[in-house]
mmCIF file with all atom_site columns, C-alpha atoms in Angstrom:
data_model
loop_
_atom_site.group_PDB
_atom_site.id
_atom_site.type_symbol
_atom_site.label_atom_id
_atom_site.label_alt_id
_atom_site.label_comp_id
_atom_site.label_asym_id
_atom_site.label_entity_id
_atom_site.label_seq_id
_atom_site.pdbx_PDB_ins_code
_atom_site.Cartn_x
_atom_site.Cartn_y
_atom_site.Cartn_z
_atom_site.occupancy
_atom_site.B_iso_or_equiv
_atom_site.pdbx_formal_charge
_atom_site.auth_seq_id
_atom_site.auth_comp_id
_atom_site.auth_asym_id
_atom_site.auth_atom_id
_atom_site.pdbx_PDB_model_num
ATOM 1   C CA . MET A 1 1   ? -6.127  8.690   -23.665 1.00 59.00 ? 1   MET A CA 1
ATOM 2   C CA . LYS A 1 2   ? -7.366  6.565   -20.775 1.00 74.00 ? 2   LYS A CA 1
ATOM 3   C CA . LEU A 1 3   ? -4.834  4.939   -18.482 1.00 74.00 ? 3   LEU A CA 1
ATOM 4   C CA . ASN A 1 4   ? -5.393  1.399   -17.333 1.00 83.00 ? 4   ASN A CA 1
ATOM 5   C CA . PRO A 1 5   ? -5.942  1.423   -13.523 1.00 81.00 ? 5   PRO A CA 1
ATOM 6   C CA . ASN A 1 6   ? -3.513  -1.502  -13.150 1.00 83.00 ? 6   ASN A CA 1
ATOM 7   C CA . ILE A 1 7   ? -0.699  0.442   -14.778 1.00 88.00 ? 7   ILE A CA 1
ATOM 8   C CA . LEU A 1 8   ? -1.502  3.657   -12.916 1.00 87.00 ? 8   LEU A CA 1
ATOM 9   C CA . VAL A 1 9   ? -1.594  1.940   -9.516  1.00 87.00 ? 9   VAL A CA 1
ATOM 10  C CA . THR A 1 10  ? 1.686   0.110   -10.218 1.00 86.00 ? 10  THR A CA 1
ATOM 11  C CA . VAL A 1 11  ? 3.463   3.265   -11.382 1.00 90.00 ? 11  VAL A CA 1
ATOM 12  C CA . LEU A 1 12  ? 2.222   5.267   -8.386  1.00 90.00 ? 12  LEU A CA 1
ATOM 13  C CA . PHE A 1 13  ? 3.324   2.496   -6.018  1.00 88.00 ? 13  PHE A CA 1
ATOM 14  C CA . PHE A 1 14  ? 6.863   2.436   -7.412  1.00 90.00 ? 14  PHE A CA 1
ATOM 15  C CA . LEU A 1 15  ? 6.977   6.225   -7.485  1.00 92.00 ? 15  LEU A CA 1
ATOM 16  C CA . THR A 1 16  ? 6.020   6.253   -3.800  1.00 89.00 ? 16  THR A CA 1
ATOM 17  C CA . PHE A 1 17  ? 8.799   3.796   -3.045  1.00 90.00 ? 17  PHE A CA 1
ATOM 18  C CA . LEU A 1 18  ? 11.406  5.778   -4.978  1.00 92.00 ? 18  LEU A CA 1
ATOM 19  C CA . ILE A 1 19  ? 10.494  9.064   -3.296  1.00 92.00 ? 19  ILE A CA 1
ATOM 20  C CA . HIS A 1 20  ? 10.429  7.514   0.169   1.00 88.00 ? 20  HIS A CA 1
ATOM 21  C CA . PHE A 1 21  ? 13.679  5.609   -0.395  1.00 89.00 ? 21  PHE A CA 1
ATOM 22  C CA . SER A 1 22  ? 15.399  8.773   -1.652  1.00 90.00 ? 22  SER A CA 1
ATOM 23  C CA . LEU A 1 23  ? 14.281  10.716  1.400   1.00 88.00 ? 23  LEU A CA 1
ATOM 24  C CA . TRP A 1 24  ? 15.274  7.845   3.669   1.00 86.00 ? 24  TRP A CA 1
ATOM 25  C CA . LYS A 1 25  ? 18.751  7.462   2.185   1.00 88.00 ? 25  LYS A CA 1
ATOM 26  C CA . PHE A 1 26  ? 19.812  10.958  1.193   1.00 90.00 ? 26  PHE A CA 1
ATOM 27  C CA . VAL A 1 27  ? 17.944  13.273  3.554   1.00 88.00 ? 27  VAL A CA 1
ATOM 28  C CA . PHE A 1 28  ? 17.655  11.262  6.761   1.00 85.00 ? 28  PHE A CA 1
ATOM 29  C CA . HIS A 1 29  ? 20.766  9.080   6.160   1.00 87.00 ? 29  HIS A CA 1
ATOM 30  C CA . LEU A 1 30  ? 19.155  5.981   7.634   1.00 84.00 ? 30  LEU A CA 1
ATOM 31  C CA . ASP A 1 31  ? 19.875  2.293   7.028   1.00 82.00 ? 31  ASP A CA 1
ATOM 32  C CA . GLU A 1 32  ? 18.288  1.184   3.768   1.00 84.00 ? 32  GLU A CA 1
ATOM 33  C CA . ILE A 1 33  ? 17.808  -2.458  4.811   1.00 85.00 ? 33  ILE A CA 1
ATOM 34  C CA . ILE A 1 34  ? 14.847  -1.540  7.028   1.00 82.00 ? 34  ILE A CA 1
ATOM 35  C CA . ILE A 1 35  ? 13.051  0.397   4.288   1.00 84.00 ? 35  ILE A CA 1
ATOM 36  C CA . VAL A 1 36  ? 13.640  -2.339  1.727   1.00 85.00 ? 36  VAL A CA 1
ATOM 37  C CA . LYS A 1 37  ? 12.198  -4.952  4.100   1.00 84.00 ? 37  LYS A CA 1
ATOM 38  C CA . PHE A 1 38  ? 9.293   -2.649  4.878   1.00 84.00 ? 38  PHE A CA 1
ATOM 39  C CA . TYR A 1 39  ? 8.458   -2.039  1.225   1.00 86.00 ? 39  TYR A CA 1
ATOM 40  C CA . LEU A 1 40  ? 8.937   -5.699  0.383   1.00 88.00 ? 40  LEU A CA 1
ATOM 41  C CA . PHE A 1 41  ? 6.279   -6.479  2.965   1.00 86.00 ? 41  PHE A CA 1
ATOM 42  C CA . LEU A 1 42  ? 4.110   -3.648  1.638   1.00 86.00 ? 42  LEU A CA 1
ATOM 43  C CA . SER A 1 43  ? 4.500   -4.920  -1.933  1.00 87.00 ? 43  SER A CA 1
ATOM 44  C CA . VAL A 1 44  ? 3.472   -8.459  -1.057  1.00 90.00 ? 44  VAL A CA 1
ATOM 45  C CA . MET A 1 45  ? 0.549   -7.236  1.013   1.00 91.00 ? 45  MET A CA 1
ATOM 46  C CA . PHE A 1 46  ? -0.545  -4.736  -1.658  1.00 91.00 ? 46  PHE A CA 1
ATOM 47  C CA . MET A 1 47  ? -0.504  -7.352  -4.421  1.00 92.00 ? 47  MET A CA 1
ATOM 48  C CA . MET A 1 48  ? -2.400  -9.735  -2.146  1.00 94.00 ? 48  MET A CA 1
ATOM 49  C CA . MET A 1 49  ? -5.039  -7.063  -1.538  1.00 94.00 ? 49  MET A CA 1
ATOM 50  C CA . ILE A 1 50  ? -5.355  -6.248  -5.263  1.00 93.00 ? 50  ILE A CA 1
ATOM 51  C CA . THR A 1 51  ? -5.715  -9.964  -6.016  1.00 94.00 ? 51  THR A CA 1
ATOM 52  C CA . LEU A 1 52  ? -8.390  -10.348 -3.334  1.00 96.00 ? 52  LEU A CA 1
ATOM 53  C CA . VAL A 1 53  ? -10.262 -7.311  -4.680  1.00 95.00 ? 53  VAL A CA 1
ATOM 54  C CA . ASN A 1 54  ? -10.213 -8.860  -8.172  1.00 94.00 ? 54  ASN A CA 1
ATOM 55  C CA . ILE A 1 55  ? -11.420 -12.230 -6.857  1.00 96.00 ? 55  ILE A CA 1
ATOM 56  C CA . ILE A 1 56  ? -14.212 -10.597 -4.849  1.00 96.00 ? 56  ILE A CA 1
ATOM 57  C CA . ASN A 1 57  ? -15.185 -8.498  -7.855  1.00 94.00 ? 57  ASN A CA 1
ATOM 58  C CA . ARG A 1 58  ? -15.531 -11.622 -10.006 1.00 94.00 ? 58  ARG A CA 1
ATOM 59  C CA . THR A 1 59  ? -17.447 -13.682 -7.453  1.00 96.00 ? 59  THR A CA 1
ATOM 60  C CA . VAL A 1 60  ? -19.645 -11.224 -5.520  1.00 95.00 ? 60  VAL A CA 1
ATOM 61  C CA . PRO A 1 61  ? -19.296 -7.723  -7.016  1.00 92.00 ? 61  PRO A CA 1
ATOM 62  C CA . GLN A 1 62  ? -22.151 -6.341  -4.911  1.00 92.00 ? 62  GLN A CA 1
ATOM 63  C CA . PHE A 1 63  ? -19.979 -6.721  -1.775  1.00 94.00 ? 63  PHE A CA 1
ATOM 64  C CA . LEU A 1 64  ? -16.820 -5.171  -3.211  1.00 94.00 ? 64  LEU A CA 1
ATOM 65  C CA . GLY A 1 65  ? -17.089 -1.895  -1.291  1.00 93.00 ? 65  GLY A CA 1
ATOM 66  C CA . LEU A 1 66  ? -17.692 -3.612  2.038   1.00 94.00 ? 66  LEU A CA 1
ATOM 67  C CA . SER A 1 67  ? -14.883 -6.084  1.438   1.00 95.00 ? 67  SER A CA 1
ATOM 68  C CA . VAL A 1 68  ? -12.444 -3.250  0.698   1.00 95.00 ? 68  VAL A CA 1
ATOM 69  C CA . ILE A 1 69  ? -13.228 -1.785  4.117   1.00 95.00 ? 69  ILE A CA 1
ATOM 70  C CA . GLY A 1 70  ? -12.514 -5.188  5.684   1.00 95.00 ? 70  GLY A CA 1
ATOM 71  C CA . LEU A 1 71  ? -9.272  -5.520  3.732   1.00 94.00 ? 71  LEU A CA 1
ATOM 72  C CA . ILE A 1 72  ? -8.164  -2.082  4.922   1.00 93.00 ? 72  ILE A CA 1
ATOM 73  C CA . LEU A 1 73  ? -8.808  -3.134  8.534   1.00 93.00 ? 73  LEU A CA 1
ATOM 74  C CA . LEU A 1 74  ? -6.870  -6.352  7.944   1.00 92.00 ? 74  LEU A CA 1
ATOM 75  C CA . LYS A 1 75  ? -4.039  -4.337  6.417   1.00 89.00 ? 75  LYS A CA 1
ATOM 76  C CA . PHE A 1 76  ? -3.982  -2.034  9.444   1.00 87.00 ? 76  PHE A CA 1
ATOM 77  C CA . GLY A 1 77  ? -3.659  -4.991  11.788  1.00 89.00 ? 77  GLY A CA 1
ATOM 78  C CA . LEU A 1 78  ? -0.869  -6.544  9.755   1.00 86.00 ? 78  LEU A CA 1
ATOM 79  C CA . MET A 1 79  ? 0.967   -3.223  9.556   1.00 81.00 ? 79  MET A CA 1
ATOM 80  C CA . TYR A 1 80  ? 0.731   -2.832  13.319  1.00 82.00 ? 80  TYR A CA 1
ATOM 81  C CA . LEU A 1 81  ? 2.230   -6.283  13.816  1.00 84.00 ? 81  LEU A CA 1
ATOM 82  C CA . ILE A 1 82  ? 5.053   -5.781  11.313  1.00 80.00 ? 82  ILE A CA 1
ATOM 83  C CA . ARG A 1 83  ? 5.957   -2.449  12.907  1.00 75.00 ? 83  ARG A CA 1
ATOM 84  C CA . LYS A 1 84  ? 7.062   -4.290  16.028  1.00 77.00 ? 84  LYS A CA 1
ATOM 85  C CA . LYS A 1 85  ? 9.005   -6.841  13.954  1.00 80.00 ? 85  LYS A CA 1
ATOM 86  C CA . LEU A 1 86  ? 11.006  -4.176  12.087  1.00 77.00 ? 86  LEU A CA 1
ATOM 87  C CA . ASN A 1 87  ? 11.968  -2.243  15.239  1.00 76.00 ? 87  ASN A CA 1
ATOM 88  C CA . PHE A 1 88  ? 10.584  0.940   13.759  1.00 75.00 ? 88  PHE A CA 1
ATOM 89  C CA . GLU A 1 89  ? 10.689  2.744   17.123  1.00 76.00 ? 89  GLU A CA 1
ATOM 90  C CA . VAL A 1 90  ? 14.479  3.179   16.927  1.00 76.00 ? 90  VAL A CA 1
ATOM 91  C CA . ILE A 1 91  ? 14.124  5.315   13.785  1.00 78.00 ? 91  ILE A CA 1
ATOM 92  C CA . PRO A 1 92  ? 13.593  9.038   14.391  1.00 77.00 ? 92  PRO A CA 1
ATOM 93  C CA . GLY A 1 93  ? 10.211  10.132  13.085  1.00 77.00 ? 93  GLY A CA 1
ATOM 94  C CA . TYR A 1 94  ? 9.099   6.531   12.611  1.00 77.00 ? 94  TYR A CA 1
ATOM 95  C CA . LYS A 1 95  ? 5.421   7.511   12.644  1.00 77.00 ? 95  LYS A CA 1
ATOM 96  C CA . PHE A 1 96  ? 5.949   9.575   9.501   1.00 79.00 ? 96  PHE A CA 1
ATOM 97  C CA . HIS A 1 97  ? 7.692   6.646   7.799   1.00 78.00 ? 97  HIS A CA 1
ATOM 98  C CA . PHE A 1 98  ? 5.016   4.204   8.955   1.00 77.00 ? 98  PHE A CA 1
ATOM 99  C CA . ILE A 1 99  ? 1.820   6.159   8.337   1.00 81.00 ? 99  ILE A CA 1
ATOM 100 C CA . LEU A 1 100 ? 2.545   7.893   5.030   1.00 82.00 ? 100 LEU A CA 1
ATOM 101 C CA . PRO A 1 101 ? 3.167   4.735   2.927   1.00 84.00 ? 101 PRO A CA 1
ATOM 102 C CA . TYR A 1 102 ? 0.211   3.048   4.614   1.00 84.00 ? 102 TYR A CA 1
ATOM 103 C CA . PHE A 1 103 ? -2.157  5.841   3.581   1.00 87.00 ? 103 PHE A CA 1
ATOM 104 C CA . VAL A 1 104 ? -0.720  6.100   0.070   1.00 89.00 ? 104 VAL A CA 1
ATOM 105 C CA . LEU A 1 105 ? -1.224  2.378   -0.536  1.00 88.00 ? 105 LEU A CA 1
ATOM 106 C CA . THR A 1 106 ? -4.651  2.436   1.086   1.00 91.00 ? 106 THR A CA 1
ATOM 107 C CA . THR A 1 107 ? -5.593  5.279   -1.250  1.00 93.00 ? 107 THR A CA 1
ATOM 108 C CA . LEU A 1 108 ? -4.315  3.318   -4.249  1.00 92.00 ? 108 LEU A CA 1
ATOM 109 C CA . LEU A 1 109 ? -6.289  0.241   -3.166  1.00 93.00 ? 109 LEU A CA 1
ATOM 110 C CA . THR A 1 110 ? -9.425  2.351   -2.742  1.00 94.00 ? 110 THR A CA 1
ATOM 111 C CA . TYR A 1 111 ? -8.891  4.002   -6.134  1.00 93.00 ? 111 TYR A CA 1
ATOM 112 C CA . TYR A 1 112 ? -8.525  0.583   -7.763  1.00 93.00 ? 112 TYR A CA 1
ATOM 113 C CA . ALA A 1 113 ? -11.717 -0.687  -6.114  1.00 94.00 ? 113 ALA A CA 1
ATOM 114 C CA . ILE A 1 114 ? -13.633 2.437   -7.173  1.00 93.00 ? 114 ILE A CA 1
ATOM 115 C CA . LYS A 1 115 ? -12.486 1.927   -10.757 1.00 91.00 ? 115 LYS A CA 1
ATOM 116 C CA . LEU A 1 116 ? -13.732 -1.682  -10.621 1.00 91.00 ? 116 LEU A CA 1
ATOM 117 C CA . ILE A 1 117 ? -17.081 -0.629  -9.136  1.00 91.00 ? 117 ILE A CA 1
ATOM 118 C CA . ASN A 1 118 ? -17.562 2.098   -11.750 1.00 91.00 ? 118 ASN A CA 1
ATOM 119 C CA . HIS A 1 119 ? -16.569 -0.283  -14.531 1.00 85.00 ? 119 HIS A CA 1
ATOM 120 C CA . ASP A 1 120 ? -19.181 -2.805  -13.376 1.00 76.00 ? 120 ASP A CA 1
ATOM 121 C CA . LYS A 1 121 ? -21.889 -0.127  -13.228 1.00 78.00 ? 121 LYS A CA 1
ATOM 122 C CA . LYS A 1 122 ? -21.213 0.910   -16.826 1.00 76.00 ? 122 LYS A CA 1
ATOM 123 C CA . GLN A 1 123 ? -21.787 -2.637  -18.068 1.00 73.00 ? 123 GLN A CA 1
#
């Protein structure tokens, strides 16, 4: 049975959120408003990136790999800016809470793009 990449990426994203939220709330006993705002921003940005990858794949599929690299750089810049907005520095171990979700979502975006590239090569 083959899983649809859309479903797999969505399930892994929500699983990442649930694990991180559980650690945040029950292990570190931190305020949940910050993590909800952070993941709300991540969700919007992640869906925007997936949409852009789909649009690029439909219009110019030969540049999909290069555009994913550009989108990852754009995502890094936006994450750096939002880090200042959320006052992440007041949270102990904020680098762990900032970097881990970033890399998980970057990995999911890359996986999705690879699936699209491989799908186009088969056809």
